[in-house]
mmCIF file of C-alpha atoms in Angstrom:
data_model
loop_
_atom_site.group_PDB
_atom_site.id
_atom_site.type_symbol
_atom_site.label_atom_id
_atom_site.label_comp_id
_atom_site.label_asym_id
_atom_site.label_seq_id
_atom_site.Cartn_x
_atom_site.Cartn_y
_atom_site.Cartn_z
ATOM 1 C CA MET A 1 0.000 0.000 0.000
ATOM 2 C CA PRO A 2 1.429 3.428 -0.899
ATOM 3 C CA GLU A 3 2.067 5.856 1.943
ATOM 4 C CA TYR A 4 -0.095 8.975 1.791
ATOM 5 C CA ALA A 5 -1.284 11.711 4.143
ATOM 6 C CA PRO A 6 -3.597 10.719 7.043
ATOM 7 C CA LEU A 7 -7.214 10.186 6.113
ATOM 8 C CA GLU A 8 -9.459 12.910 7.562
ATOM 9 C CA LEU A 9 -13.108 12.008 8.101
ATOM 10 C CA PRO A 10 -15.870 14.598 7.692
ATOM 11 C CA GLU A 11 -18.397 15.229 10.420
ATOM 12 C CA ASN A 12 -21.075 13.243 8.587
ATOM 13 C CA PRO A 13 -19.073 10.707 6.600
ATOM 14 C CA LYS A 14 -21.890 8.709 4.924
ATOM 15 C CA LEU A 15 -19.440 5.856 4.507
ATOM 16 C CA ALA A 16 -21.748 3.505 2.600
ATOM 17 C CA GLY A 17 -22.488 6.151 -0.013
ATOM 18 C CA ASN A 18 -18.822 7.026 -0.364
ATOM 19 C CA ILE A 19 -17.880 3.365 -0.865
ATOM 20 C CA THR A 20 -20.605 3.086 -3.514
ATOM 21 C CA HIS A 21 -19.310 6.128 -5.392
ATOM 22 C CA PHE A 22 -15.749 4.814 -5.066
ATOM 23 C CA ALA A 23 -16.836 1.468 -6.547
ATOM 24 C CA ARG A 24 -18.499 3.249 -9.481
ATOM 25 C CA ALA A 25 -15.254 5.068 -10.187
ATOM 26 C CA LEU A 26 -13.387 1.747 -10.161
ATOM 27 C CA ARG A 27 -15.896 0.293 -12.583
ATOM 28 C CA ARG A 28 -15.446 3.221 -14.966
ATOM 29 C CA ALA A 29 -11.688 2.670 -14.704
ATOM 30 C CA GLY A 30 -12.081 -0.889 -15.949
ATOM 31 C CA LEU A 31 -12.611 -3.106 -12.886
ATOM 32 C CA PRO A 32 -15.502 -5.632 -13.148
ATOM 33 C CA ILE A 33 -17.515 -4.521 -10.106
ATOM 34 C CA GLY A 34 -21.216 -5.157 -9.630
ATOM 35 C CA PRO A 35 -23.771 -4.408 -6.881
ATOM 36 C CA GLY A 36 -22.924 -7.627 -5.070
ATOM 37 C CA ARG A 37 -19.331 -6.627 -4.500
ATOM 38 C CA ILE A 38 -20.359 -3.179 -3.303
ATOM 39 C CA ILE A 39 -22.648 -4.721 -0.694
ATOM 40 C CA ASP A 40 -19.867 -7.096 0.366
ATOM 41 C CA ALA A 41 -17.453 -4.163 0.667
ATOM 42 C CA VAL A 42 -19.816 -2.191 2.912
ATOM 43 C CA ARG A 43 -20.332 -5.229 5.115
ATOM 44 C CA ALA A 44 -16.603 -5.974 5.208
ATOM 45 C CA VAL A 45 -15.744 -2.418 6.274
ATOM 46 C CA GLY A 46 -18.437 -2.620 8.946
ATOM 47 C CA ALA A 47 -16.907 -5.835 10.254
ATOM 48 C CA ALA A 48 -13.271 -4.736 10.025
ATOM 49 C CA GLY A 49 -13.837 -1.250 11.376
ATOM 50 C CA PHE A 50 -12.595 2.121 10.188
ATOM 51 C CA THR A 51 -9.851 2.930 12.659
ATOM 52 C CA GLU A 52 -6.717 2.029 10.707
ATOM 53 C CA LYS A 53 -5.922 3.418 7.256
ATOM 54 C CA ARG A 54 -4.076 0.283 6.190
ATOM 55 C CA ASP A 55 -6.911 -2.008 7.266
ATOM 56 C CA PHE A 56 -9.422 0.094 5.331
ATOM 57 C CA TYR A 57 -7.256 -0.009 2.185
ATOM 58 C CA TRP A 58 -6.773 -3.764 2.210
ATOM 59 C CA THR A 59 -10.404 -4.453 3.118
ATOM 60 C CA LEU A 60 -11.599 -2.637 -0.003
ATOM 61 C CA HIS A 61 -8.729 -4.165 -1.985
ATOM 62 C CA ALA A 62 -9.863 -7.673 -1.040
ATOM 63 C CA CYS A 63 -13.433 -6.908 -2.129
ATOM 64 C CA PHE A 64 -12.776 -5.135 -5.433
ATOM 65 C CA VAL A 65 -9.469 -6.450 -6.856
ATOM 66 C CA THR A 66 -9.535 -9.900 -8.460
ATOM 67 C CA ARG A 67 -6.785 -9.624 -11.092
ATOM 68 C CA PRO A 68 -3.140 -8.601 -10.769
ATOM 69 C CA GLU A 69 -3.463 -5.950 -13.474
ATOM 70 C CA HIS A 70 -6.113 -4.108 -11.434
ATOM 71 C CA ARG A 71 -3.889 -3.428 -8.437
ATOM 72 C CA MET A 72 -2.290 -0.285 -9.841
ATOM 73 C CA ILE A 73 -5.633 1.162 -10.956
ATOM 74 C CA PHE A 74 -7.160 0.502 -7.535
ATOM 75 C CA ALA A 75 -4.223 2.144 -5.776
ATOM 76 C CA GLN A 76 -4.450 5.306 -7.878
ATOM 77 C CA VAL A 77 -8.243 5.654 -7.616
ATOM 78 C CA PHE A 78 -8.017 5.061 -3.858
ATOM 79 C CA ARG A 79 -5.352 7.741 -3.499
ATOM 80 C CA LEU A 80 -7.282 10.278 -5.521
ATOM 81 C CA TYR A 81 -10.650 9.550 -3.929
ATOM 82 C CA TRP A 82 -9.774 8.964 -0.258
ATOM 83 C CA ARG A 83 -6.387 10.577 0.280
ATOM 84 C CA ASP A 84 -5.751 13.744 -1.732
ATOM 85 C CA PRO A 85 -7.861 16.721 -0.541
ATOM 86 C CA ARG A 86 -7.105 18.618 -3.761
ATOM 87 C CA TYR A 87 -7.583 15.653 -6.102
ATOM 88 C CA LEU A 88 -10.163 17.439 -8.266
ATOM 89 C CA GLU A 89 -7.804 20.278 -9.201
ATOM 90 C CA HIS A 90 -4.979 17.871 -9.904
ATOM 91 C CA MET A 91 -7.154 15.648 -12.062
ATOM 92 C CA MET A 92 -8.492 18.619 -14.003
ATOM 93 C CA SER A 93 -4.925 19.643 -14.736
ATOM 94 C CA MET A 94 -4.236 16.180 -16.123
ATOM 95 C CA MET A 95 -7.328 16.158 -18.331
ATOM 96 C CA ILE A 96 -6.594 19.424 -20.204
ATOM 97 C CA PRO A 97 -3.642 20.380 -22.404
ATOM 98 C CA ALA A 98 -0.948 22.213 -20.437
ATOM 99 C CA ILE A 99 1.837 24.502 -21.582
ATOM 100 C CA ARG A 100 4.897 23.698 -19.511
ATOM 101 C CA GLY A 101 6.799 26.633 -18.087
ATOM 102 C CA VAL A 102 9.992 26.899 -16.119
ATOM 103 C CA GLN A 103 8.479 25.186 -13.088
ATOM 104 C CA GLU A 104 8.870 21.405 -13.257
ATOM 105 C CA GLU A 105 5.611 19.473 -13.034
ATOM 106 C CA ARG A 106 5.154 16.195 -11.211
ATOM 107 C CA LYS A 107 5.204 13.283 -13.644
ATOM 108 C CA THR A 108 1.995 11.341 -14.037
ATOM 109 C CA GLN A 109 2.235 7.956 -12.380
ATOM 110 C CA SER A 110 1.128 4.682 -13.904
ATOM 111 C CA ALA A 111 -2.699 4.400 -14.262
ATOM 112 C CA GLU A 112 -3.159 7.877 -12.732
ATOM 113 C CA LYS A 113 -4.716 9.382 -15.849
ATOM 114 C CA ARG A 114 -7.102 6.437 -16.065
ATOM 115 C CA ALA A 115 -8.104 6.950 -12.445
ATOM 116 C CA ALA A 116 -8.639 10.661 -13.062
ATOM 117 C CA GLU A 117 -10.956 9.990 -15.999
ATOM 118 C CA ALA A 118 -12.970 7.539 -13.901
ATOM 119 C CA LEU A 119 -13.494 10.035 -11.086
ATOM 120 C CA LEU A 120 -14.193 12.932 -13.449
ATOM 121 C CA ASP A 121 -16.765 11.040 -15.498
ATOM 122 C CA GLY A 122 -19.220 13.606 -16.749
ATOM 123 C CA ALA A 123 -17.189 16.618 -15.634
ATOM 124 C CA GLU A 124 -16.224 19.178 -18.226
ATOM 125 C CA ALA A 125 -12.677 20.347 -18.628
ATOM 126 C CA PRO A 126 -12.017 24.051 -18.267
ATOM 127 C CA ASP A 127 -12.249 26.075 -21.443
ATOM 128 C CA LEU A 128 -8.826 27.311 -22.473
ATOM 129 C CA GLN A 129 -10.128 29.603 -25.181
ATOM 130 C CA GLU A 130 -12.111 32.067 -23.045
ATOM 131 C CA ASP A 131 -12.089 35.707 -24.003
ATOM 132 C CA ASN A 132 -9.401 37.818 -22.405
ATOM 133 C CA THR A 133 -11.576 40.175 -20.349
ATOM 134 C CA GLU A 134 -8.997 40.944 -17.649
ATOM 135 C CA GLY A 135 -6.195 41.898 -19.964
ATOM 136 C CA GLU A 136 -4.096 38.758 -19.508
ATOM 137 C CA THR A 137 -1.799 37.654 -22.268
ATOM 138 C CA GLN A 138 -3.510 35.244 -24.622
ATOM 139 C CA ILE A 139 -1.648 32.218 -25.910
ATOM 140 C CA GLU A 140 -2.735 30.841 -29.250
ATOM 141 C CA VAL A 141 -1.528 27.457 -30.415
ATOM 142 C CA ASP A 142 -1.521 26.668 -34.114
ATOM 143 C CA ALA A 143 -2.651 23.058 -34.387
ATOM 144 C CA SER A 144 -2.643 22.891 -38.169
ATOM 145 C CA LEU A 145 0.539 20.844 -38.271
ATOM 146 C CA THR A 146 -0.052 18.686 -35.210
ATOM 147 C CA MET A 147 -0.438 14.939 -35.482
ATOM 148 C CA SER A 148 -3.828 13.305 -35.799
ATOM 149 C CA GLY A 149 -5.298 11.480 -32.840
ATOM 150 C CA GLN A 150 -4.400 8.080 -34.229
ATOM 151 C CA GLU A 151 -0.848 9.125 -35.059
ATOM 152 C CA ARG A 152 -0.429 10.532 -31.563
ATOM 153 C CA LEU A 153 -1.718 7.266 -30.121
ATOM 154 C CA ARG A 154 0.880 5.316 -32.103
ATOM 155 C CA THR A 155 3.723 7.132 -30.352
ATOM 156 C CA LEU A 156 2.129 7.485 -26.907
ATOM 157 C CA ASP A 157 3.682 5.585 -24.021
ATOM 158 C CA PHE A 158 1.521 2.639 -22.921
ATOM 159 C CA GLU A 159 1.945 3.610 -19.286
ATOM 160 C CA GLN A 160 0.510 7.092 -19.864
ATOM 161 C CA MET A 161 -2.620 6.021 -21.763
ATOM 162 C CA SER A 162 -6.068 6.625 -20.389
ATOM 163 C CA THR A 163 -8.806 3.980 -20.356
ATOM 164 C CA ALA A 164 -10.254 5.082 -23.700
ATOM 165 C CA GLU A 165 -6.793 5.411 -25.263
ATOM 166 C CA MET A 166 -5.795 1.954 -24.040
ATOM 167 C CA ALA A 167 -8.968 0.428 -25.479
ATOM 168 C CA GLU A 168 -8.293 2.075 -28.849
ATOM 169 C CA ALA A 169 -4.642 0.995 -28.680
ATOM 170 C CA LYS A 170 -5.673 -2.616 -28.125
ATOM 171 C CA ARG A 171 -7.941 -2.432 -31.174
ATOM 172 C CA MET A 172 -5.045 -1.096 -33.228
ATOM 173 C CA ILE A 173 -2.717 -3.793 -31.891
ATOM 174 C CA ALA A 174 -5.236 -6.503 -32.803
ATOM 175 C CA ARG A 175 -4.809 -5.463 -36.454
ATOM 176 C CA LEU A 176 -1.009 -5.595 -36.385
ATOM 177 C CA ASN A 177 0.888 -8.463 -37.937
ATOM 178 C CA LEU A 178 4.435 -9.697 -37.689
ATOM 179 C CA PRO A 179 5.315 -11.336 -41.006
ATOM 180 C CA VAL A 180 8.580 -13.184 -41.360
ATOM 181 C CA LYS A 181 10.455 -14.338 -44.422
ATOM 182 C CA PRO A 182 11.348 -18.030 -44.710
ATOM 183 C CA PHE A 183 14.942 -19.133 -44.762
ATOM 184 C CA ALA A 184 16.557 -21.879 -46.790
ATOM 185 C CA SER A 185 16.802 -25.205 -44.995
ATOM 186 C CA ARG A 186 19.242 -28.026 -45.645
ATOM 187 C CA ARG A 187 16.527 -30.158 -47.182
ATOM 188 C CA GLY A 188 15.786 -29.701 -50.855
ATOM 189 C CA GLN A 189 12.790 -29.873 -53.158
ATOM 190 C CA ALA A 190 12.524 -30.610 -56.864
ATOM 191 C CA SER A 191 13.021 -27.606 -59.102
ATOM 192 C CA LEU A 192 13.658 -27.229 -62.821
ATOM 193 C CA MET A 193 15.565 -23.993 -62.129
ATOM 194 C CA GLY A 194 17.571 -25.372 -59.245
ATOM 195 C CA ARG A 195 21.347 -25.127 -59.204
ATOM 196 C CA GLN A 196 22.061 -28.252 -57.152
ATOM 197 C CA VAL A 197 21.994 -31.747 -58.632
ATOM 198 C CA ASP A 198 19.417 -34.055 -57.029
ATOM 199 C CA THR A 199 21.476 -37.216 -56.973
ATOM 200 C CA ALA A 200 18.751 -39.475 -55.558
ATOM 201 C CA ARG A 201 16.112 -38.489 -58.116
ATOM 202 C CA THR A 202 18.638 -38.691 -60.941
ATOM 203 C CA LEU A 203 19.654 -42.261 -60.028
ATOM 204 C CA ARG A 204 16.033 -43.386 -59.550
ATOM 205 C CA SER A 205 15.210 -42.065 -63.028
ATOM 206 C CA ALA A 206 18.184 -43.927 -64.465
ATOM 207 C CA MET A 207 17.090 -47.192 -62.796
ATOM 208 C CA ARG A 208 13.746 -46.974 -64.608
ATOM 209 C CA HIS A 209 15.608 -46.916 -67.934
ATOM 210 C CA GLY A 210 17.949 -49.823 -67.332
ATOM 211 C CA GLY A 211 20.673 -47.746 -65.732
ATOM 212 C CA GLU A 212 20.978 -45.334 -68.626
ATOM 213 C CA LEU A 213 21.331 -41.722 -67.508
ATOM 214 C CA ASN A 214 18.994 -39.697 -69.722
ATOM 215 C CA LYS A 215 18.173 -36.716 -67.528
ATOM 216 C CA ILE A 216 19.741 -34.898 -64.613
ATOM 217 C CA ALA A 217 17.329 -33.750 -61.882
ATOM 218 C CA PHE A 218 17.927 -30.550 -59.983
ATOM 219 C CA LYS A 219 16.740 -29.259 -56.630
ATOM 220 C CA LYS A 220 16.675 -26.085 -54.552
ATOM 221 C CA PRO A 221 16.629 -25.532 -50.806
ATOM 222 C CA ARG A 222 13.217 -26.033 -49.240
ATOM 223 C CA PRO A 223 11.928 -22.886 -47.470
ATOM 224 C CA ARG A 224 11.291 -23.187 -43.758
ATOM 225 C CA TRP A 225 9.607 -20.786 -41.376
ATOM 226 C CA PRO A 226 11.083 -20.283 -37.928
ATOM 227 C CA ASN A 227 9.404 -20.433 -34.538
ATOM 228 C CA LEU A 228 8.722 -17.280 -32.554
ATOM 229 C CA VAL A 229 9.696 -17.525 -28.883
ATOM 230 C CA VAL A 230 8.738 -14.645 -26.586
ATOM 231 C CA LEU A 231 10.063 -14.187 -23.046
ATOM 232 C CA CYS A 232 8.009 -11.462 -21.364
ATOM 233 C CA ASP A 233 8.838 -9.853 -18.022
ATOM 234 C CA ILE A 234 5.732 -9.400 -15.820
ATOM 235 C CA SER A 235 7.404 -7.900 -12.751
ATOM 236 C CA GLY A 236 6.101 -4.753 -11.083
ATOM 237 C CA SER A 237 8.041 -2.334 -13.279
ATOM 238 C CA MET A 238 6.942 -4.102 -16.494
ATOM 239 C CA SER A 239 3.324 -5.062 -15.755
ATOM 240 C CA GLN A 240 1.642 -2.342 -17.837
ATOM 241 C CA TYR A 241 3.840 -2.997 -20.892
ATOM 242 C CA SER A 242 3.560 -6.766 -20.517
ATOM 243 C CA ARG A 243 -0.230 -6.734 -20.758
ATOM 244 C CA VAL A 244 -0.103 -4.777 -24.025
ATOM 245 C CA VAL A 245 2.627 -7.018 -25.432
ATOM 246 C CA LEU A 246 0.534 -10.103 -24.630
ATOM 247 C CA HIS A 247 -2.343 -8.559 -26.609
ATOM 248 C CA PHE A 248 0.087 -8.190 -29.503
ATOM 249 C CA LEU A 249 1.281 -11.796 -29.154
ATOM 250 C CA HIS A 250 -2.305 -13.035 -29.145
ATOM 251 C CA ALA A 251 -2.862 -11.268 -32.472
ATOM 252 C CA VAL A 252 0.334 -12.774 -33.904
ATOM 253 C CA ALA A 253 -0.451 -16.292 -32.653
ATOM 254 C CA ASN A 254 -3.946 -16.249 -34.202
ATOM 255 C CA GLU A 255 -3.075 -14.603 -37.501
ATOM 256 C CA LYS A 256 -3.169 -16.831 -40.552
ATOM 257 C CA GLY A 257 -0.490 -16.412 -43.165
ATOM 258 C CA ALA A 258 2.021 -14.657 -40.913
ATOM 259 C CA GLY A 259 4.597 -17.341 -41.689
ATOM 260 C CA TRP A 260 5.617 -18.427 -38.207
ATOM 261 C CA ALA A 261 5.796 -22.191 -37.725
ATOM 262 C CA LYS A 262 4.760 -21.929 -34.042
ATOM 263 C CA VAL A 263 4.460 -19.151 -31.469
ATOM 264 C CA HIS A 264 5.697 -19.929 -27.953
ATOM 265 C CA ALA A 265 5.212 -17.444 -25.129
ATOM 266 C CA PHE A 266 6.690 -17.460 -21.619
ATOM 267 C CA THR A 267 6.265 -15.030 -18.762
ATOM 268 C CA PHE A 268 8.778 -14.563 -16.000
ATOM 269 C CA GLY A 269 9.144 -12.568 -12.814
ATOM 270 C CA THR A 270 10.302 -14.715 -9.971
ATOM 271 C CA ARG A 271 9.618 -17.918 -11.931
ATOM 272 C CA LEU A 272 9.108 -19.042 -15.527
ATOM 273 C CA THR A 273 5.588 -19.833 -16.818
ATOM 274 C CA ASN A 274 4.631 -21.258 -20.204
ATOM 275 C CA ILE A 275 1.439 -19.585 -21.480
ATOM 276 C CA SER A 276 1.664 -20.703 -25.130
ATOM 277 C CA ARG A 277 -1.518 -22.780 -25.135
ATOM 278 C CA HIS A 278 -3.597 -19.922 -23.731
ATOM 279 C CA LEU A 279 -2.708 -17.568 -26.593
ATOM 280 C CA HIS A 280 -4.357 -19.846 -29.136
ATOM 281 C CA GLN A 281 -7.831 -19.153 -27.736
ATOM 282 C CA ARG A 282 -9.837 -17.001 -30.123
ATOM 283 C CA ASP A 283 -11.125 -14.596 -27.480
ATOM 284 C CA VAL A 284 -8.321 -12.302 -26.325
ATOM 285 C CA ASP A 285 -9.887 -11.547 -22.939
ATOM 286 C CA ALA A 286 -10.342 -15.219 -22.127
ATOM 287 C CA ALA A 287 -6.810 -15.970 -23.316
ATOM 288 C CA LEU A 288 -5.188 -13.287 -21.168
ATOM 289 C CA ALA A 289 -7.352 -14.138 -18.169
ATOM 290 C CA ALA A 290 -6.203 -17.767 -18.368
ATOM 291 C CA ALA A 291 -2.591 -16.690 -18.811
ATOM 292 C CA GLY A 292 -2.828 -14.346 -15.824
ATOM 293 C CA ALA A 293 -4.360 -17.076 -13.676
ATOM 294 C CA GLU A 294 -1.487 -19.441 -14.468
ATOM 295 C CA ALA A 295 1.271 -16.847 -13.967
ATOM 296 C CA GLN A 296 1.161 -16.285 -10.212
ATOM 297 C CA ASP A 297 4.064 -13.806 -10.061
ATOM 298 C CA TRP A 298 2.428 -10.766 -11.673
ATOM 299 C CA GLU A 299 3.841 -7.463 -10.425
ATOM 300 C CA GLY A 300 6.314 -9.272 -8.196
ATOM 301 C CA GLY A 301 10.087 -9.235 -8.128
ATOM 302 C CA THR A 302 12.514 -9.955 -10.945
ATOM 303 C CA ARG A 303 14.968 -12.849 -11.182
ATOM 304 C CA ILE A 304 15.994 -12.783 -14.824
ATOM 305 C CA GLY A 305 19.029 -15.026 -14.419
ATOM 306 C CA ASP A 306 17.111 -17.817 -12.674
ATOM 307 C CA CYS A 307 14.248 -17.672 -15.175
ATOM 308 C CA LEU A 308 16.573 -17.772 -18.180
ATOM 309 C CA GLU A 309 18.375 -20.718 -16.639
ATOM 310 C CA SER A 310 15.035 -22.531 -16.258
ATOM 311 C CA PHE A 311 14.194 -21.808 -19.897
ATOM 312 C CA ASN A 312 17.577 -22.952 -21.199
ATOM 313 C CA ARG A 313 17.427 -26.116 -19.125
ATOM 314 C CA ASP A 314 13.764 -27.153 -19.540
ATOM 315 C CA TRP A 315 12.437 -25.566 -22.743
ATOM 316 C CA SER A 316 15.259 -24.581 -25.062
ATOM 317 C CA ARG A 317 15.550 -27.915 -26.898
ATOM 318 C CA ARG A 318 11.767 -28.192 -27.246
ATOM 319 C CA VAL A 319 11.013 -24.828 -28.818
ATOM 320 C CA MET A 320 14.322 -23.637 -30.294
ATOM 321 C CA GLY A 321 15.030 -26.494 -32.681
ATOM 322 C CA GLN A 322 13.761 -24.763 -35.844
ATOM 323 C CA GLY A 323 16.020 -21.713 -35.850
ATOM 324 C CA ALA A 324 13.717 -19.714 -33.608
ATOM 325 C CA VAL A 325 13.592 -15.924 -33.386
ATOM 326 C CA VAL A 326 13.535 -14.848 -29.732
ATOM 327 C CA LEU A 327 11.897 -11.675 -28.419
ATOM 328 C CA LEU A 328 13.013 -10.715 -24.928
ATOM 329 C CA ILE A 329 10.771 -8.065 -23.337
ATOM 330 C CA THR A 330 12.248 -6.771 -20.077
ATOM 331 C CA ASP A 331 13.787 -3.650 -18.563
ATOM 332 C CA GLY A 332 16.864 -5.633 -17.467
ATOM 333 C CA LEU A 333 16.688 -4.437 -13.853
ATOM 334 C CA ASP A 334 17.976 -7.534 -12.078
ATOM 335 C CA ARG A 335 19.799 -7.752 -8.752
ATOM 336 C CA ASP A 336 21.205 -11.251 -9.159
ATOM 337 C CA ASP A 337 24.776 -12.131 -10.063
ATOM 338 C CA PRO A 338 25.560 -10.365 -13.400
ATOM 339 C CA ASP A 339 28.094 -13.048 -14.399
ATOM 340 C CA ARG A 340 25.453 -15.732 -14.093
ATOM 341 C CA LEU A 341 22.994 -13.605 -16.055
ATOM 342 C CA ALA A 342 25.558 -13.043 -18.813
ATOM 343 C CA LYS A 343 26.213 -16.787 -19.025
ATOM 344 C CA GLN A 344 22.528 -17.608 -19.465
ATOM 345 C CA MET A 345 22.105 -14.828 -22.027
ATOM 346 C CA GLU A 346 25.036 -16.173 -24.016
ATOM 347 C CA ARG A 347 23.517 -19.643 -24.036
ATOM 348 C CA LEU A 348 20.149 -18.244 -25.153
ATOM 349 C CA HIS A 349 21.837 -16.254 -27.911
ATOM 350 C CA LEU A 350 23.718 -19.287 -29.219
ATOM 351 C CA SER A 351 20.491 -21.334 -29.325
ATOM 352 C CA SER A 352 18.482 -18.769 -31.286
ATOM 353 C CA ARG A 353 18.630 -17.641 -34.881
ATOM 354 C CA ARG A 354 18.106 -14.032 -33.826
ATOM 355 C CA LEU A 355 17.697 -12.509 -30.356
ATOM 356 C CA ILE A 356 15.864 -9.161 -30.153
ATOM 357 C CA TRP A 357 15.575 -7.291 -26.865
ATOM 358 C CA LEU A 358 12.690 -4.840 -26.381
ATOM 359 C CA ASN A 359 13.261 -2.501 -23.452
ATOM 360 C CA PRO A 360 10.706 0.218 -22.552
ATOM 361 C CA LEU A 361 13.424 2.186 -20.754
ATOM 362 C CA LEU A 362 14.740 3.257 -24.165
ATOM 363 C CA ARG A 363 11.873 5.739 -24.346
ATOM 364 C CA TRP A 364 14.043 8.078 -22.257
ATOM 365 C CA ASP A 365 16.460 10.177 -24.286
ATOM 366 C CA GLY A 366 19.154 10.017 -21.624
ATOM 367 C CA PHE A 367 19.055 6.254 -21.173
ATOM 368 C CA ALA A 368 22.429 4.719 -20.314
ATOM 369 C CA PRO A 369 23.308 1.077 -19.485
ATOM 370 C CA LYS A 370 24.250 1.840 -15.878
ATOM 371 C CA ALA A 371 22.403 -1.118 -14.323
ATOM 372 C CA ARG A 372 24.562 -4.215 -13.966
ATOM 373 C CA GLY A 373 21.889 -6.453 -15.438
ATOM 374 C CA ILE A 374 21.574 -4.378 -18.606
ATOM 375 C CA ALA A 375 25.345 -4.212 -19.063
ATOM 376 C CA ALA A 376 25.583 -8.000 -18.657
ATOM 377 C CA MET A 377 22.788 -8.779 -21.132
ATOM 378 C CA LEU A 378 23.501 -6.250 -23.873
ATOM 379 C CA PRO A 379 26.552 -7.943 -25.512
ATOM 380 C CA HIS A 380 24.546 -11.117 -26.156
ATOM 381 C CA VAL A 381 21.634 -9.696 -28.189
ATOM 382 C CA ASP A 382 21.429 -9.052 -31.925
ATOM 383 C CA SER A 383 19.210 -5.988 -31.708
ATOM 384 C CA PHE A 384 18.276 -3.685 -28.828
ATOM 385 C CA ARG A 385 15.181 -1.559 -29.369
ATOM 386 C CA ALA A 386 12.423 0.268 -27.492
ATOM 387 C CA GLY A 387 9.098 -1.417 -26.766
ATOM 388 C CA HIS A 388 6.851 1.215 -25.195
ATOM 389 C CA SER A 389 4.417 2.209 -27.963
ATOM 390 C CA ILE A 390 2.454 0.913 -30.919
ATOM 391 C CA ALA A 391 5.024 2.381 -33.299
ATOM 392 C CA SER A 392 7.814 0.377 -31.648
ATOM 393 C CA LEU A 393 5.792 -2.826 -32.110
ATOM 394 C CA GLU A 394 5.146 -1.973 -35.763
ATOM 395 C CA GLU A 395 8.889 -1.661 -36.354
ATOM 396 C CA LEU A 396 9.441 -5.259 -35.246
ATOM 397 C CA ALA A 397 8.538 -6.627 -38.670
ATOM 398 C CA GLN A 398 11.292 -4.576 -40.275
ATOM 399 C CA VAL A 399 13.780 -5.490 -37.541
ATOM 400 C CA ILE A 400 13.193 -9.211 -38.024
ATOM 401 C CA SER A 401 13.543 -8.897 -41.798
ATOM 402 C CA ARG A 402 16.867 -7.030 -41.543
ATOM 403 C CA PRO A 403 19.581 -9.178 -39.945
ATOM 404 C CA GLU A 404 21.952 -6.205 -39.976
ATOM 405 C CA ASP A 405 19.698 -4.107 -37.718
ATOM 406 C CA VAL A 406 21.182 -3.728 -34.224
ATOM 407 C CA GLY A 407 19.025 -0.853 -32.974
ATOM 408 C CA GLU A 408 20.674 1.016 -30.091
ATOM 409 C CA LYS A 409 23.125 -1.749 -29.263
ATOM 410 C CA GLY A 410 26.123 -0.171 -30.996
ATOM 411 C CA ARG A 411 25.759 3.202 -29.279
ATOM 412 C CA LEU A 412 25.236 1.670 -25.840
ATOM 413 C CA MET A 413 28.125 -0.751 -26.232
ATOM 414 C CA GLN A 414 30.386 2.234 -26.856
ATOM 415 C CA MET A 415 29.111 3.796 -23.635
ATOM 416 C CA ILE A 416 29.931 0.593 -21.727
ATOM 417 C CA ALA A 417 33.412 0.412 -23.261
ATOM 418 C CA SER A 418 34.178 4.016 -22.376
#
């Protein structure tokens, strides 16, 4: 539970009505809450009492939160509704465009904008284009060259999206594809334009004519499509990005004609979980709900080295035998032994045809590989790119098709060397 200012009760609190209004805000923010849960919450608070702030928080948490991805939304709505006496002004400032001055503004936390929209449902944002009756300086913004709403959504950080923006982003992601070109295998197939002699077919043809060699058969390499293996970090710092990436993987796994032989997906935080079979369900909500139920370490700690060791030991030979392309989605913030992490990354790299690391921390312009985990992992990847927006996911198709693409790896490796 986050630490906030003490909770001050009004003279006539009307606690049941406040809990009901709080539950409605949670429902508008995306939590599946019905009248039954509201009644249970009122009864639970009556039984647990209202003397301790922490007890009140966790009592409502137990009644309203049923999925790991709802914890952050609940925490932000609770803070804005029960804790911040000036929450309305702050939320209004987040809902309208702002022109940043010299004073530094507080950065919006994860799910805070979504919580603000839920609590301000029906409220109108202040009009910024009022007439200047008091003689203040008017500021006019020319929006003729600004991006469209959809283009802005493509480049918007997943963590800063509102509820409506996230819903639209998921619809856009459902239409994305990740095509891959086949590569030539060692096996051949008959071809009149082939450059390699098919010795077996040539000799069989000669046997049919009494051993006389009348025609030489040719062959060409048979095309083969690789597997796609995704290792997705679901720890606390990656939870918001992981949910969007899993929506993207569901679209890739269920798309026909994408070219992938098989799509294998694993989540890891404190332990490794195989969720491949859940992604093949047609309904995305049911697929992600089943995957979330099986992965019990959502928004927990991070043990990248241990999880990679489990994958290399238990799953590598099963899913990496067809020249698989590996997508590693993590921020690389690991506190385990960096030498052990580097060893497991090297083994993963040697087993894969191409290893691509998507790191949402690259959205920051001043990103540097200062963390020991990032410095240990970076030398063993083929490409290092950002993974925080729809545009970054769209670029994956080009990255996979260009073996020479290394992303930001070259620049960051120079920073490590210096």
